[in-house]
Amino acid sequence: MAANNYNGIVDPNGSIHVGSDSLFTVLTADNFNNLNNQFTGPSLITGNVGIGGKGNYSMSDGTVDGDFYMNSFGTFSMSGPAKITGHLHGHTNYSGFDGVDQTSTLANALADAQAVSLAASNLAGTSNYQVTAGSFHQGGDINISSPANNVTISGIMNNPFNQPIVLSINQVNLSNGNFTLAGNANTTFILNITGKFTINNSNLLLTGGLQASHVLFNLLGSNTTSFNLQQGTQATGVFLAVNRNVDLSGGKIFGRLVTNQLTITSGGQVISQ
C-alpha cells in the first residue's frame, strides 16, 4: 500500500475503519481471562465481547455490560459475583447460550481487524504534525517519567484534505505523566508501535475535540511484546493488538480493543466510546 493510500484504514468521516469488528468493544483471537483482584473492586467491560479462535474464557468477578459471543471450541467458566448482562451467543456446551454457531461472525471480525492492522503497518510516517510539548521524532520512543517531560503531538490545522497523521514509534513507556494527542473532530491519528507499550500511573489523552474513533494504536509484534496498562492509567482510542497479549492490571481503555489474549485484574476496564 502506498504511503498516501488510506483506503481500507480510514472511513470517509475520518474514523478508523473497523468493519465487522464494530460489533465488539473487546475481541480476542485466543484466550481471555477476566479475573478480578478482590482488593481493588470489580472489573468492567461496557459493550459486546467476542472470544474468537479457540480461546477460553474465565471470569470470577466483574461485569460485562453487553452481549457475549463465544467460539465453539474453548472452555467457559463463570463464578462468584461475575455477571454478563446481555445475551449469550454461541457455545452449545454451556447453559444459557443460544447454541447458534458464531464461528463466522468472530472470524470475519478478526479478519477485518487484522487487515486494517496490516495495511496501517505499511504506512510511512508523515510530517503533518507538530510536537508542542516534550520531544519526539519518527521512529523514536515516547518515554515519560515525570510531568516535566510530558509529550503533546498536535495535528496541523491546515492539514490538506485532513490526511491522517501517521506516527512510527519504537516503544511507549509512561510511568508518571501524560502523552497527549491534540486535534479536532476531523483529525485522524495512526500510531504504529513496534515495541513495548507500558503505562503506569499515567494517561494517554485526546484533546481539542479529537475523537476516540479517529485514533488508531496499531500494536505490532508477537504475544511476547508487552502491552500493560496498570493502576492509575487511562488510554483512549482504537487499539489493535491482534498478535499481542494485553494485561489491564487496573488500567482503563476508552474505545475499542482487539487482542490475542486479554487479562483484566484489579478493577481494569474497557469502556465503549
CSV table of C-alpha atoms in Angstrom, one decimal:
chain,number,residue,atom,x,y,z
A,1,MET,CA,0.0,0.0,0.0
A,2,ALA,CA,1.3,3.4,-0.9
A,3,ALA,CA,2.0,5.8,1.9
A,4,ASN,CA,-0.8,8.1,0.8
A,5,ASN,CA,-3.4,5.4,0.2
A,6,TYR,CA,-5.7,5.2,3.3
A,7,ASN,CA,-8.5,3.2,1.7
A,8,GLY,CA,-9.5,0.4,4.0
A,9,ILE,CA,-7.9,2.1,7.0
A,10,VAL,CA,-9.8,5.3,7.4
A,11,ASP,CA,-13.5,5.9,6.6
A,12,PRO,CA,-14.6,9.0,4.7
A,13,ASN,CA,-15.6,10.7,8.0
A,14,GLY,CA,-12.1,10.3,9.4
A,15,SER,CA,-12.8,7.4,11.8
A,16,ILE,CA,-10.7,4.2,11.8
A,17,HIS,CA,-12.3,1.6,9.6
A,18,VAL,CA,-13.3,-1.3,11.9
A,19,GLY,CA,-15.6,-3.3,9.6
A,20,SER,CA,-17.5,-6.1,11.2
A,21,ASP,CA,-15.4,-5.6,14.3
A,22,SER,CA,-17.8,-2.7,15.0
A,23,LEU,CA,-20.0,-5.3,16.8
A,24,PHE,CA,-17.4,-5.6,19.6
A,25,THR,CA,-15.9,-3.5,22.3
A,26,VAL,CA,-13.5,-6.3,23.1
A,27,LEU,CA,-12.5,-9.0,20.6
A,28,THR,CA,-9.9,-11.7,21.3
A,29,ALA,CA,-8.2,-14.2,19.0
A,30,ASP,CA,-7.0,-16.7,21.5
A,31,ASN,CA,-7.6,-16.7,25.3
A,32,PHE,CA,-9.4,-14.2,27.6
A,33,ASN,CA,-9.3,-14.1,31.4
A,34,ASN,CA,-11.3,-11.6,33.4
A,35,LEU,CA,-10.1,-12.4,36.9
A,36,ASN,CA,-10.8,-9.8,39.5
A,37,ASN,CA,-8.4,-8.8,42.3
A,38,GLN,CA,-10.6,-8.8,45.3
A,39,PHE,CA,-8.8,-5.9,46.9
A,40,THR,CA,-9.4,-3.3,44.2
A,41,GLY,CA,-13.0,-3.8,43.2
A,42,PRO,CA,-14.7,-5.4,40.1
A,43,SER,CA,-13.5,-5.1,36.5
A,44,LEU,CA,-15.9,-3.8,33.9
A,45,ILE,CA,-16.4,-4.0,30.1
A,46,THR,CA,-19.2,-1.9,28.6
A,47,GLY,CA,-20.2,-3.2,25.1
A,48,ASN,CA,-20.1,-6.6,23.4
A,49,VAL,CA,-17.3,-9.1,24.0
A,50,GLY,CA,-16.2,-11.7,21.4
A,51,ILE,CA,-13.9,-14.7,22.2
A,52,GLY,CA,-12.6,-15.9,18.9
A,53,GLY,CA,-10.3,-18.6,17.7
A,54,LYS,CA,-10.2,-21.5,20.2
A,55,GLY,CA,-9.8,-19.1,23.1
A,56,ASN,CA,-11.0,-19.9,26.7
A,57,TYR,CA,-13.0,-17.6,29.0
A,58,SER,CA,-12.7,-17.4,32.7
A,59,MET,CA,-14.4,-14.8,34.9
A,60,SER,CA,-14.6,-14.8,38.7
A,61,ASP,CA,-15.8,-11.2,39.3
A,62,GLY,CA,-16.7,-8.1,37.5
A,63,THR,CA,-19.3,-7.2,34.8
A,64,VAL,CA,-19.7,-7.5,31.1
A,65,ASP,CA,-22.4,-4.9,30.3
A,66,GLY,CA,-23.3,-6.2,26.9
A,67,ASP,CA,-23.7,-9.3,24.8
A,68,PHE,CA,-21.2,-12.1,24.9
A,69,TYR,CA,-20.1,-14.1,21.8
A,70,MET,CA,-18.2,-17.4,22.4
A,71,ASN,CA,-16.5,-19.7,20.0
A,72,SER,CA,-17.5,-23.4,20.0
A,73,PHE,CA,-14.0,-24.7,20.9
A,74,GLY,CA,-12.8,-23.1,24.1
A,75,THR,CA,-13.9,-23.5,27.7
A,76,PHE,CA,-16.2,-21.1,29.5
A,77,SER,CA,-16.2,-20.5,33.3
A,78,MET,CA,-18.1,-18.0,35.5
A,79,SER,CA,-18.0,-18.0,39.3
A,80,GLY,CA,-18.6,-15.7,42.3
A,81,PRO,CA,-20.3,-12.4,41.6
A,82,ALA,CA,-19.3,-12.2,37.9
A,83,LYS,CA,-22.1,-11.3,35.6
A,84,ILE,CA,-22.9,-10.7,31.9
A,85,THR,CA,-25.9,-8.5,31.4
A,86,GLY,CA,-26.6,-9.3,27.8
A,87,HIS,CA,-27.4,-12.2,25.6
A,88,LEU,CA,-25.1,-15.2,25.4
A,89,HIS,CA,-24.4,-16.2,21.8
A,90,GLY,CA,-22.7,-19.3,20.6
A,91,HIS,CA,-21.3,-22.2,22.6
A,92,THR,CA,-23.6,-25.2,22.7
A,93,ASN,CA,-21.9,-26.9,25.7
A,94,TYR,CA,-22.9,-24.4,28.4
A,95,SER,CA,-26.2,-23.5,29.9
A,96,GLY,CA,-27.6,-20.1,28.9
A,97,PHE,CA,-26.0,-19.9,25.5
A,98,ASP,CA,-28.3,-19.8,22.4
A,99,GLY,CA,-26.3,-22.6,20.7
A,100,VAL,CA,-26.1,-20.6,17.4
A,101,ASP,CA,-22.6,-21.1,16.0
A,102,GLN,CA,-20.6,-17.8,16.0
A,103,THR,CA,-17.5,-19.1,14.1
A,104,SER,CA,-18.1,-16.9,11.0
A,105,THR,CA,-19.1,-13.8,13.0
A,106,LEU,CA,-15.9,-14.0,15.1
A,107,ALA,CA,-13.6,-15.0,12.3
A,108,ASN,CA,-14.8,-12.2,10.0
A,109,ALA,CA,-14.4,-9.5,12.7
A,110,LEU,CA,-10.9,-10.8,13.4
A,111,ALA,CA,-10.0,-10.8,9.7
A,112,ASP,CA,-11.2,-7.2,9.3
A,113,ALA,CA,-9.1,-6.1,12.3
A,114,GLN,CA,-6.1,-8.0,11.0
A,115,ALA,CA,-6.4,-6.4,7.6
A,116,VAL,CA,-6.6,-2.9,9.0
A,117,SER,CA,-3.6,-3.6,11.2
A,118,LEU,CA,-1.5,-4.9,8.3
A,119,ALA,CA,-2.4,-2.1,6.0
A,120,ALA,CA,-1.7,0.5,8.7
A,121,SER,CA,1.7,-1.1,9.4
A,122,ASN,CA,2.8,-0.4,5.8
A,123,LEU,CA,2.2,3.3,6.0
A,124,ALA,CA,5.2,5.6,6.2
A,125,GLY,CA,5.4,8.3,8.9
A,126,THR,CA,4.0,11.7,7.8
A,127,SER,CA,5.1,15.2,8.6
A,128,ASN,CA,1.7,16.9,9.1
A,129,TYR,CA,2.0,17.3,12.9
A,130,GLN,CA,3.8,19.4,15.4
A,131,VAL,CA,5.4,18.4,18.7
A,132,THR,CA,4.0,21.2,21.0
A,133,ALA,CA,5.4,19.8,24.3
A,134,GLY,CA,8.3,17.5,25.1
A,135,SER,CA,10.2,15.7,22.3
A,136,PHE,CA,9.5,13.1,19.6
A,137,HIS,CA,10.9,12.1,16.3
A,138,GLN,CA,9.6,9.5,13.8
A,139,GLY,CA,10.9,6.0,14.8
A,140,GLY,CA,11.7,7.1,18.3
A,141,ASP,CA,10.4,6.4,21.7
A,142,ILE,CA,7.8,8.0,23.9
A,143,ASN,CA,9.4,7.9,27.4
A,144,ILE,CA,7.7,9.9,30.2
A,145,SER,CA,8.8,9.5,33.8
A,146,SER,CA,7.6,12.8,35.2
A,147,PRO,CA,5.2,15.7,34.2
A,148,ALA,CA,8.3,17.7,33.3
A,149,ASN,CA,8.7,15.6,30.2
A,150,ASN,CA,5.1,15.2,29.1
A,151,VAL,CA,4.7,14.9,25.3
A,152,THR,CA,2.0,16.5,23.2
A,153,ILE,CA,1.7,15.9,19.5
A,154,SER,CA,-0.7,18.2,17.6
A,155,GLY,CA,-2.3,17.9,14.2
A,156,ILE,CA,-1.6,20.8,11.9
A,157,MET,CA,-4.9,22.6,11.4
A,158,ASN,CA,-4.3,23.4,7.8
A,159,ASN,CA,-3.6,19.7,7.1
A,160,PRO,CA,-4.6,19.3,3.3
A,161,PHE,CA,-7.6,17.1,2.8
A,162,ASN,CA,-7.4,16.1,6.5
A,163,GLN,CA,-4.9,13.5,5.7
A,164,PRO,CA,-4.2,11.1,8.6
A,165,ILE,CA,-1.2,11.8,10.8
A,166,VAL,CA,0.9,8.6,10.8
A,167,LEU,CA,3.5,8.2,13.6
A,168,SER,CA,6.1,5.5,13.7
A,169,ILE,CA,7.0,4.7,17.3
A,170,ASN,CA,9.5,2.3,18.7
A,171,GLN,CA,8.1,2.0,22.2
A,172,VAL,CA,5.9,3.7,24.7
A,173,ASN,CA,6.8,3.8,28.4
A,174,LEU,CA,4.8,6.1,30.6
A,175,SER,CA,5.4,5.9,34.4
A,176,ASN,CA,4.3,9.3,35.7
A,177,GLY,CA,2.9,11.7,33.2
A,178,ASN,CA,0.8,12.3,30.1
A,179,PHE,CA,1.1,11.6,26.4
A,180,THR,CA,-1.4,13.8,24.6
A,181,LEU,CA,-2.7,13.8,21.0
A,182,ALA,CA,-4.3,17.0,20.0
A,183,GLY,CA,-6.6,17.7,17.1
A,184,ASN,CA,-10.2,18.5,16.2
A,185,ALA,CA,-13.2,16.4,15.2
A,186,ASN,CA,-11.8,15.8,11.7
A,187,THR,CA,-8.3,14.8,12.7
A,188,THR,CA,-7.1,11.2,12.4
A,189,PHE,CA,-4.0,9.7,14.0
A,190,ILE,CA,-2.5,6.3,13.2
A,191,LEU,CA,0.3,5.2,15.5
A,192,ASN,CA,2.3,2.2,14.5
A,193,ILE,CA,4.1,0.9,17.7
A,194,THR,CA,6.6,-1.9,17.3
A,195,GLY,CA,8.0,-2.2,20.8
A,196,LYS,CA,6.6,-2.4,24.3
A,197,PHE,CA,3.5,-0.3,25.4
A,198,THR,CA,3.6,0.1,29.1
A,199,ILE,CA,1.7,2.7,31.1
A,200,ASN,CA,1.6,3.1,34.9
A,201,ASN,CA,0.1,6.0,36.9
A,202,SER,CA,-0.1,7.9,33.6
A,203,ASN,CA,-2.6,9.0,31.0
A,204,LEU,CA,-2.8,8.8,27.2
A,205,LEU,CA,-5.2,11.7,26.4
A,206,LEU,CA,-7.0,13.2,23.4
A,207,THR,CA,-7.8,16.9,23.4
A,208,GLY,CA,-9.3,19.6,21.2
A,209,GLY,CA,-12.2,17.6,20.0
A,210,LEU,CA,-10.2,14.6,18.8
A,211,GLN,CA,-12.4,11.5,18.9
A,212,ALA,CA,-11.5,8.1,20.2
A,213,SER,CA,-12.8,6.5,16.9
A,214,HIS,CA,-10.3,8.6,14.9
A,215,VAL,CA,-7.2,7.4,16.7
A,216,LEU,CA,-5.6,4.0,15.9
A,217,PHE,CA,-2.9,2.5,18.2
A,218,ASN,CA,-1.6,-0.3,16.0
A,219,LEU,CA,0.4,-2.5,18.3
A,220,LEU,CA,2.7,-4.7,16.2
A,221,GLY,CA,4.8,-7.7,17.3
A,222,SER,CA,4.0,-11.0,19.0
A,223,ASN,CA,2.4,-12.1,22.2
A,224,THR,CA,5.9,-11.8,23.9
A,225,THR,CA,5.8,-8.0,23.3
A,226,SER,CA,4.4,-6.3,26.3
A,227,PHE,CA,1.2,-4.3,26.4
A,228,ASN,CA,0.5,-3.4,30.0
A,229,LEU,CA,-1.9,-0.7,31.4
A,230,GLN,CA,-1.5,-0.6,35.2
A,231,GLN,CA,-3.1,1.2,38.0
A,232,GLY,CA,-3.9,4.9,37.5
A,233,THR,CA,-3.9,4.5,33.7
A,234,GLN,CA,-6.3,5.9,31.2
A,235,ALA,CA,-5.9,5.4,27.4
A,236,THR,CA,-8.4,6.4,24.7
A,237,GLY,CA,-8.6,5.1,21.1
A,238,VAL,CA,-8.9,2.1,18.9
A,239,PHE,CA,-6.3,-0.5,20.0
A,240,LEU,CA,-5.4,-3.2,17.5
A,241,ALA,CA,-3.0,-5.7,19.2
A,242,VAL,CA,-4.0,-8.7,17.2
A,243,ASN,CA,-0.8,-10.7,17.9
A,244,ARG,CA,-0.1,-9.4,21.4
A,245,ASN,CA,-1.3,-10.4,24.9
A,246,VAL,CA,-2.8,-7.5,26.8
A,247,ASP,CA,-2.8,-7.0,30.6
A,248,LEU,CA,-5.1,-4.5,32.2
A,249,SER,CA,-4.0,-4.5,35.8
A,250,GLY,CA,-6.3,-1.7,36.9
A,251,GLY,CA,-5.9,0.2,33.6
A,252,LYS,CA,-8.8,1.7,31.7
A,253,ILE,CA,-9.3,1.8,27.9
A,254,PHE,CA,-11.9,4.1,26.5
A,255,GLY,CA,-12.7,2.9,23.0
A,256,ARG,CA,-12.2,-0.5,21.4
A,257,LEU,CA,-9.7,-3.4,21.8
A,258,VAL,CA,-8.7,-6.3,19.6
A,259,THR,CA,-6.1,-8.6,21.1
A,260,ASN,CA,-4.7,-12.1,21.0
A,261,GLN,CA,-5.3,-12.6,24.8
A,262,LEU,CA,-6.6,-10.3,27.5
A,263,THR,CA,-6.2,-10.4,31.2
A,264,ILE,CA,-8.2,-7.9,33.3
A,265,THR,CA,-7.5,-7.7,37.0
A,266,SER,CA,-7.6,-5.1,39.8
A,267,GLY,CA,-10.6,-3.2,38.5
A,268,GLY,CA,-9.4,-2.9,34.9
A,269,GLN,CA,-12.0,-1.5,32.4
A,270,VAL,CA,-12.7,-1.3,28.7
A,271,ILE,CA,-15.4,1.3,28.1
A,272,SER,CA,-17.1,1.6,24.7
A,273,GLN,CA,-16.8,5.0,23.0
